[in-house]
């Protein structure tokens, strides 16, 4: 009998969440109530998802189905292959993070799903595409602790639509250790990440970023926020970002051959005038157009 992969063992159990649905502009549309599990039985892995869409606006008809999801998985720590009928594609684990690319015939969208496992929490997002164009985004937090389910779903209902924002009047830094993996999915060490923020006004912040350890880099960029959009305007990094609720998705080009695509998810964002203090980050690093490394972890805020 085939033994489950390390990733399969990592995600065992039933995960419960209420991810929010956003349109391509980052406007909140509704919730997807989901219970999901990946079951390895008699050497065969099957992924189950049950729930339903609440709201959805003009996208409700596209993302509402008349039956639960169920699809086969060829289990592996190299490439997990999704064999349908609800999803076809593949996902690659990098430690406690998986990057999956697949197609959902029922939703009629191409998906890029990122799942970051932090203990009994999953930080989840699915970017939804029609060809190269973004249709929308599902994202949210899942738990597999049954004792926390009721409070968890209430918190996701309250916090899911909250927009991503960093401190606008107080300087400080988000800092923490991140795991680094090569494009071959093998561990490459630990990187201490420090993101210093110096607010310039209510819409502009100077970021000074330092990576030290298994990967070394320092860069600074003035970041301008415009609603759900942000713009990196040099001097060391250039690019933009789009936020969907609590998660921001940057695409940043450095002054050499390297570039970054990532997700920064504010774990403790709540309605109100504050920003949050725990940032779950995933950064995919490219040398030219080739994936070179994946880095992920949790950064914690401290005021200066």
Tab-separated table of C-alpha atoms in Angstrom:
chain	number	residue	atom	x	y	z
A	1	UNK	CA	0.000	0.000	0.000
A	2	UNK	CA	1.316	3.455	-0.919
A	3	UNK	CA	2.092	5.630	2.101
A	4	UNK	CA	0.820	9.227	2.095
A	5	UNK	CA	3.289	11.979	1.254
A	6	UNK	CA	4.677	14.362	3.845
A	7	UNK	CA	2.365	17.099	2.527
A	8	UNK	CA	-0.629	14.748	2.722
A	9	UNK	CA	0.154	14.004	6.370
A	10	UNK	CA	0.588	17.725	7.013
A	11	UNK	CA	-2.946	18.547	5.801
A	12	UNK	CA	-4.809	15.592	7.287
A	13	UNK	CA	-8.174	16.232	8.918
A	14	UNK	CA	-11.180	18.366	8.002
A	15	UNK	CA	-10.546	22.056	7.455
A	16	UNK	CA	-13.346	24.574	7.974
A	17	UNK	CA	-13.402	28.121	6.636
A	18	UNK	CA	-15.468	30.912	5.137
A	19	UNK	CA	-13.237	32.495	2.469
A	20	UNK	CA	-14.419	35.710	0.896
A	21	UNK	CA	-14.988	36.237	-2.825
A	22	UNK	CA	-13.661	39.410	-4.487
A	23	UNK	CA	-14.013	40.632	-8.046
A	24	UNK	CA	-11.067	41.644	-10.210
A	25	UNK	CA	-10.988	45.165	-8.731
A	26	UNK	CA	-10.702	43.860	-5.146
A	27	UNK	CA	-14.346	44.605	-4.315
A	28	UNK	CA	-15.842	42.165	-1.804
A	29	UNK	CA	-18.745	40.076	-3.162
A	30	UNK	CA	-19.648	37.333	-0.667
A	31	UNK	CA	-18.586	34.189	1.200
A	32	UNK	CA	-17.885	30.573	0.298
A	33	UNK	CA	-18.725	28.297	3.249
A	34	UNK	CA	-16.396	25.307	2.931
A	35	UNK	CA	-15.545	22.091	4.718
A	36	UNK	CA	-12.712	20.307	2.948
A	37	UNK	CA	-10.536	17.290	3.488
A	38	UNK	CA	-7.943	15.327	1.572
A	39	UNK	CA	-8.457	11.647	2.371
A	40	UNK	CA	-5.787	8.959	1.776
A	41	UNK	CA	-7.444	5.529	1.866
A	42	UNK	CA	-6.285	2.192	0.467
A	43	UNK	CA	-3.436	3.950	-1.337
A	44	UNK	CA	-5.804	6.387	-3.089
A	45	UNK	CA	-6.133	10.118	-2.290
A	46	UNK	CA	-9.406	11.976	-2.871
A	47	UNK	CA	-10.088	15.639	-2.154
A	48	UNK	CA	-13.565	16.562	-0.886
A	49	UNK	CA	-15.144	20.036	-0.584
A	50	UNK	CA	-18.680	20.757	0.590
A	51	UNK	CA	-20.352	24.090	1.243
A	52	UNK	CA	-22.033	26.865	-0.657
A	53	UNK	CA	-21.747	30.419	-1.877
A	54	UNK	CA	-23.493	33.221	0.013
A	55	UNK	CA	-23.846	36.391	-2.036
A	56	UNK	CA	-21.440	36.664	-4.945
A	57	UNK	CA	-23.021	39.581	-6.798
A	58	UNK	CA	-22.731	39.210	-10.588
A	59	UNK	CA	-20.417	36.198	-10.095
A	60	UNK	CA	-22.949	34.157	-8.082
A	61	UNK	CA	-24.092	32.066	-11.038
A	62	UNK	CA	-20.531	31.190	-12.013
A	63	UNK	CA	-19.352	30.080	-8.578
A	64	UNK	CA	-22.444	28.277	-7.344
A	65	UNK	CA	-22.564	24.504	-7.970
A	66	UNK	CA	-25.336	21.955	-7.535
A	67	UNK	CA	-23.155	19.277	-5.930
A	68	UNK	CA	-20.134	18.947	-3.598
A	69	UNK	CA	-16.634	18.871	-5.065
A	70	UNK	CA	-14.729	15.593	-5.228
A	71	UNK	CA	-11.618	14.929	-7.293
A	72	UNK	CA	-8.739	12.500	-7.407
A	73	UNK	CA	-5.180	13.365	-6.413
A	74	UNK	CA	-1.979	11.572	-7.387
A	75	UNK	CA	-0.254	12.106	-4.048
A	76	UNK	CA	3.389	13.195	-4.081
A	77	UNK	CA	5.775	15.635	-2.434
A	78	UNK	CA	7.115	16.467	-5.901
A	79	UNK	CA	4.006	17.212	-7.978
A	80	UNK	CA	0.483	16.484	-6.719
A	81	UNK	CA	-1.642	15.829	-9.808
A	82	UNK	CA	-5.377	16.624	-9.735
A	83	UNK	CA	-7.222	14.133	-11.932
A	84	UNK	CA	-10.784	15.483	-11.987
A	85	UNK	CA	-13.637	15.567	-12.498
A	86	UNK	CA	-13.921	18.864	-10.585
A	87	UNK	CA	-10.314	20.051	-10.915
A	88	UNK	CA	-7.507	19.178	-13.336
A	89	UNK	CA	-3.911	20.324	-12.833
A	90	UNK	CA	-1.037	20.101	-10.397
A	91	UNK	CA	0.442	21.516	-7.182
A	92	UNK	CA	4.010	21.709	-5.843
A	93	UNK	CA	4.707	21.696	-2.060
A	94	UNK	CA	7.557	23.761	-0.600
A	95	UNK	CA	7.611	22.678	3.026
A	96	UNK	CA	4.451	24.011	4.663
A	97	UNK	CA	3.348	25.880	1.506
A	98	UNK	CA	1.868	24.571	-1.733
A	99	UNK	CA	1.565	26.400	-5.062
A	100	UNK	CA	-1.161	24.816	-7.213
A	101	UNK	CA	-2.222	25.573	-10.803
A	102	UNK	CA	-5.343	23.893	-12.164
A	103	UNK	CA	-8.658	24.299	-14.009
A	104	UNK	CA	-12.195	23.996	-12.598
A	105	UNK	CA	-14.713	23.019	-15.304
A	106	UNK	CA	-17.711	23.837	-13.076
A	107	UNK	CA	-16.455	27.340	-12.308
A	108	UNK	CA	-14.963	27.724	-15.806
A	109	UNK	CA	-11.835	29.389	-14.417
A	110	UNK	CA	-8.129	28.688	-14.274
A	111	UNK	CA	-6.960	28.781	-10.639
A	112	UNK	CA	-3.676	29.513	-8.872
A	113	UNK	CA	-4.122	28.404	-5.261
A	114	UNK	CA	-1.636	29.143	-2.480
A	115	UNK	CA	-2.003	27.293	0.841
A	116	UNK	CA	0.327	28.120	3.731
A	117	UNK	CA	-0.032	25.821	6.750
A	118	UNK	CA	0.726	27.393	10.134
A	119	UNK	CA	-0.058	24.770	12.792
A	120	UNK	CA	-3.829	24.202	12.716
A	121	UNK	CA	-4.361	27.239	10.481
A	122	UNK	CA	-4.286	27.403	6.706
A	123	UNK	CA	-3.771	30.741	4.954
A	124	UNK	CA	-5.610	30.168	1.696
A	125	UNK	CA	-6.070	32.057	-1.559
A	126	UNK	CA	-7.221	31.151	-5.055
A	127	UNK	CA	-6.641	33.619	-7.859
A	128	UNK	CA	-9.216	33.028	-10.619
A	129	UNK	CA	-8.392	33.599	-14.294
A	130	UNK	CA	-10.056	33.728	-17.699
A	131	UNK	CA	-7.023	33.274	-19.902
A	132	UNK	CA	-4.521	35.893	-18.651
A	133	UNK	CA	-7.236	38.127	-17.131
A	134	UNK	CA	-8.071	38.031	-13.412
A	135	UNK	CA	-11.748	37.221	-12.827
A	136	UNK	CA	-11.610	37.370	-9.038
A	137	UNK	CA	-10.103	35.921	-5.886
A	138	UNK	CA	-11.172	33.685	-3.013
A	139	UNK	CA	-9.141	34.013	0.186
A	140	UNK	CA	-9.448	33.406	3.902
A	141	UNK	CA	-8.267	31.417	6.911
A	142	UNK	CA	-9.137	27.791	7.689
A	143	UNK	CA	-8.920	25.797	10.927
A	144	UNK	CA	-9.003	22.057	11.598
A	145	UNK	CA	-9.580	22.447	15.358
A	146	UNK	CA	-13.254	21.429	15.914
A	147	UNK	CA	-13.381	23.284	19.233
A	148	UNK	CA	-12.711	26.590	17.436
A	149	UNK	CA	-15.074	26.226	14.475
A	150	UNK	CA	-18.006	28.377	15.659
A	151	UNK	CA	-15.828	31.298	16.801
A	152	UNK	CA	-13.614	30.881	13.717
A	153	UNK	CA	-16.488	31.217	11.261
A	154	UNK	CA	-17.856	34.223	13.141
A	155	UNK	CA	-14.435	35.889	12.953
A	156	UNK	CA	-14.075	35.113	9.233
A	157	UNK	CA	-17.509	36.609	8.618
A	158	UNK	CA	-16.481	39.795	10.418
A	159	UNK	CA	-12.914	40.042	9.127
A	160	UNK	CA	-13.068	38.597	5.594
A	161	UNK	CA	-14.066	41.865	3.842
A	162	UNK	CA	-11.524	44.005	5.773
A	163	UNK	CA	-9.142	45.779	3.324
A	164	UNK	CA	-5.388	45.226	3.545
A	165	UNK	CA	-3.544	48.213	4.962
A	166	UNK	CA	-0.233	48.811	6.720
A	167	UNK	CA	0.319	51.375	9.506
A	168	UNK	CA	-0.132	54.910	8.146
A	169	UNK	CA	1.016	57.082	11.070
A	170	UNK	CA	3.416	54.930	13.102
A	171	UNK	CA	6.852	53.739	12.024
A	172	UNK	CA	8.176	50.314	12.883
A	173	UNK	CA	8.926	46.965	11.324
A	174	UNK	CA	7.462	43.582	10.529
A	175	UNK	CA	10.132	40.957	11.227
A	176	UNK	CA	10.536	37.216	11.533
A	177	UNK	CA	12.243	34.083	10.233
A	178	UNK	CA	11.165	32.578	6.923
A	179	UNK	CA	11.873	29.150	5.447
A	180	UNK	CA	13.682	29.146	2.109
A	181	UNK	CA	13.287	26.473	-0.566
A	182	UNK	CA	14.961	26.102	-3.915
A	183	UNK	CA	13.054	25.641	-7.146
A	184	UNK	CA	13.793	21.927	-6.640
A	185	UNK	CA	11.505	22.093	-3.528
A	186	UNK	CA	14.408	21.220	-1.212
A	187	UNK	CA	15.056	23.228	1.997
A	188	UNK	CA	17.725	25.900	1.529
A	189	UNK	CA	17.900	27.384	5.032
A	190	UNK	CA	16.368	30.196	7.038
A	191	UNK	CA	16.095	33.871	6.090
A	192	UNK	CA	15.581	36.618	8.647
A	193	UNK	CA	13.169	39.077	7.010
A	194	UNK	CA	12.763	42.638	8.232
A	195	UNK	CA	10.367	45.111	6.581
A	196	UNK	CA	10.856	48.586	8.048
A	197	UNK	CA	8.053	51.081	7.416
A	198	UNK	CA	8.428	54.865	7.495
A	199	UNK	CA	5.100	56.563	6.718
A	200	UNK	CA	5.654	59.626	4.509
A	201	UNK	CA	2.004	60.674	4.481
A	202	UNK	CA	-1.357	58.904	4.687
A	203	UNK	CA	-0.900	57.229	1.293
A	204	UNK	CA	2.879	56.808	0.925
A	205	UNK	CA	5.297	54.673	2.952
A	206	UNK	CA	9.024	54.145	2.545
A	207	UNK	CA	9.862	50.444	2.864
A	208	UNK	CA	13.364	49.276	3.744
A	209	UNK	CA	13.599	45.506	3.410
A	210	UNK	CA	16.459	43.342	4.655
A	211	UNK	CA	16.920	39.632	4.058
A	212	UNK	CA	19.772	37.970	5.922
A	213	UNK	CA	20.885	34.382	6.400
A	214	UNK	CA	20.430	31.835	3.615
A	215	UNK	CA	19.515	34.672	1.237
A	216	UNK	CA	20.976	38.174	1.373
A	217	UNK	CA	19.353	41.306	-0.069
A	218	UNK	CA	18.593	44.881	0.958
A	219	UNK	CA	16.328	47.251	-0.929
A	220	UNK	CA	14.242	50.360	-0.418
A	221	UNK	CA	11.110	51.505	-2.193
A	222	UNK	CA	8.518	54.210	-1.731
A	223	UNK	CA	5.117	52.488	-1.856
A	224	UNK	CA	2.042	54.520	-2.766
A	225	UNK	CA	-1.432	53.200	-1.945
A	226	UNK	CA	-4.491	53.933	-4.088
A	227	UNK	CA	-7.486	52.064	-2.677
A	228	UNK	CA	-6.867	48.339	-3.237
A	229	UNK	CA	-3.860	49.073	-5.459
A	230	UNK	CA	-0.272	49.876	-4.493
A	231	UNK	CA	2.716	51.070	-6.504
A	232	UNK	CA	6.426	50.500	-5.775
A	233	UNK	CA	8.224	53.586	-7.062
A	234	UNK	CA	11.958	53.007	-6.469
A	235	UNK	CA	14.766	53.648	-5.900
A	236	UNK	CA	15.689	49.938	-5.577
A	237	UNK	CA	12.434	48.182	-6.478
A	238	UNK	CA	9.651	48.886	-8.947
A	239	UNK	CA	6.260	47.282	-9.408
A	240	UNK	CA	2.707	47.182	-8.170
A	241	UNK	CA	0.299	45.191	-6.030
A	242	UNK	CA	-3.402	44.379	-5.878
A	243	UNK	CA	-5.188	43.677	-2.599
A	244	UNK	CA	-8.195	41.418	-2.135
A	245	UNK	CA	-9.436	41.919	1.415
A	246	UNK	CA	-6.753	41.161	3.996
A	247	UNK	CA	-4.298	39.852	1.389
A	248	UNK	CA	-2.012	41.929	-0.836
A	249	UNK	CA	-0.351	40.463	-3.931
A	250	UNK	CA	2.831	42.332	-4.962
A	251	UNK	CA	4.782	41.987	-8.196
A	252	UNK	CA	8.142	43.691	-7.692
A	253	UNK	CA	11.175	44.070	-9.967
A	254	UNK	CA	14.610	44.797	-8.518
A	255	UNK	CA	17.405	46.756	-10.172
A	256	UNK	CA	19.043	43.526	-11.386
A	257	UNK	CA	17.811	40.301	-12.987
A	258	UNK	CA	15.648	39.310	-9.994
A	259	UNK	CA	11.935	39.840	-9.391
A	260	UNK	CA	9.407	38.868	-6.729
A	261	UNK	CA	5.791	37.743	-6.769
A	262	UNK	CA	4.135	37.294	-3.427
A	263	UNK	CA	1.257	37.382	-0.995
A	264	UNK	CA	1.161	39.275	2.283
A	265	UNK	CA	-1.842	38.273	4.425
A	266	UNK	CA	-2.712	40.299	7.549
A	267	UNK	CA	-3.747	37.502	9.918
A	268	UNK	CA	-5.257	39.663	12.657
A	269	UNK	CA	-6.895	42.422	10.593
A	270	UNK	CA	-10.278	43.473	11.987
A	271	UNK	CA	-12.779	46.230	11.159
A	272	UNK	CA	-11.806	49.603	12.581
A	273	UNK	CA	-8.983	52.101	12.332
A	274	UNK	CA	-6.050	49.743	13.012
A	275	UNK	CA	-3.974	47.669	10.616
A	276	UNK	CA	-2.833	44.426	12.275
A	277	UNK	CA	0.353	42.978	13.762
A	278	UNK	CA	0.833	39.513	12.187
A	279	UNK	CA	1.707	39.207	8.522
A	280	UNK	CA	1.882	35.777	6.854
A	281	UNK	CA	4.126	36.149	3.804
A	282	UNK	CA	4.932	34.044	0.763
A	283	UNK	CA	7.488	35.271	-1.778
A	284	UNK	CA	8.339	33.507	-5.016
A	285	UNK	CA	11.669	34.741	-6.382
A	286	UNK	CA	12.565	34.654	-10.065
A	287	UNK	CA	15.911	34.989	-11.806
A	288	UNK	CA	14.810	36.424	-15.105
A	289	UNK	CA	11.719	34.420	-15.983
A	290	UNK	CA	12.786	31.291	-14.087
A	291	UNK	CA	11.609	30.391	-10.586
A	292	UNK	CA	14.695	30.273	-8.345
A	293	UNK	CA	13.405	30.137	-4.754
A	294	UNK	CA	10.317	30.205	-2.530
A	295	UNK	CA	10.316	31.877	0.889
A	296	UNK	CA	7.507	31.879	3.472
A	297	UNK	CA	6.857	32.589	7.144
A	298	UNK	CA	5.133	34.908	9.630
A	299	UNK	CA	6.331	38.440	10.424
A	300	UNK	CA	5.377	40.287	13.621
A	301	UNK	CA	4.998	44.055	14.014
A	302	UNK	CA	6.887	46.195	16.482
A	303	UNK	CA	6.604	49.996	16.634
A	304	UNK	CA	9.735	52.112	16.519
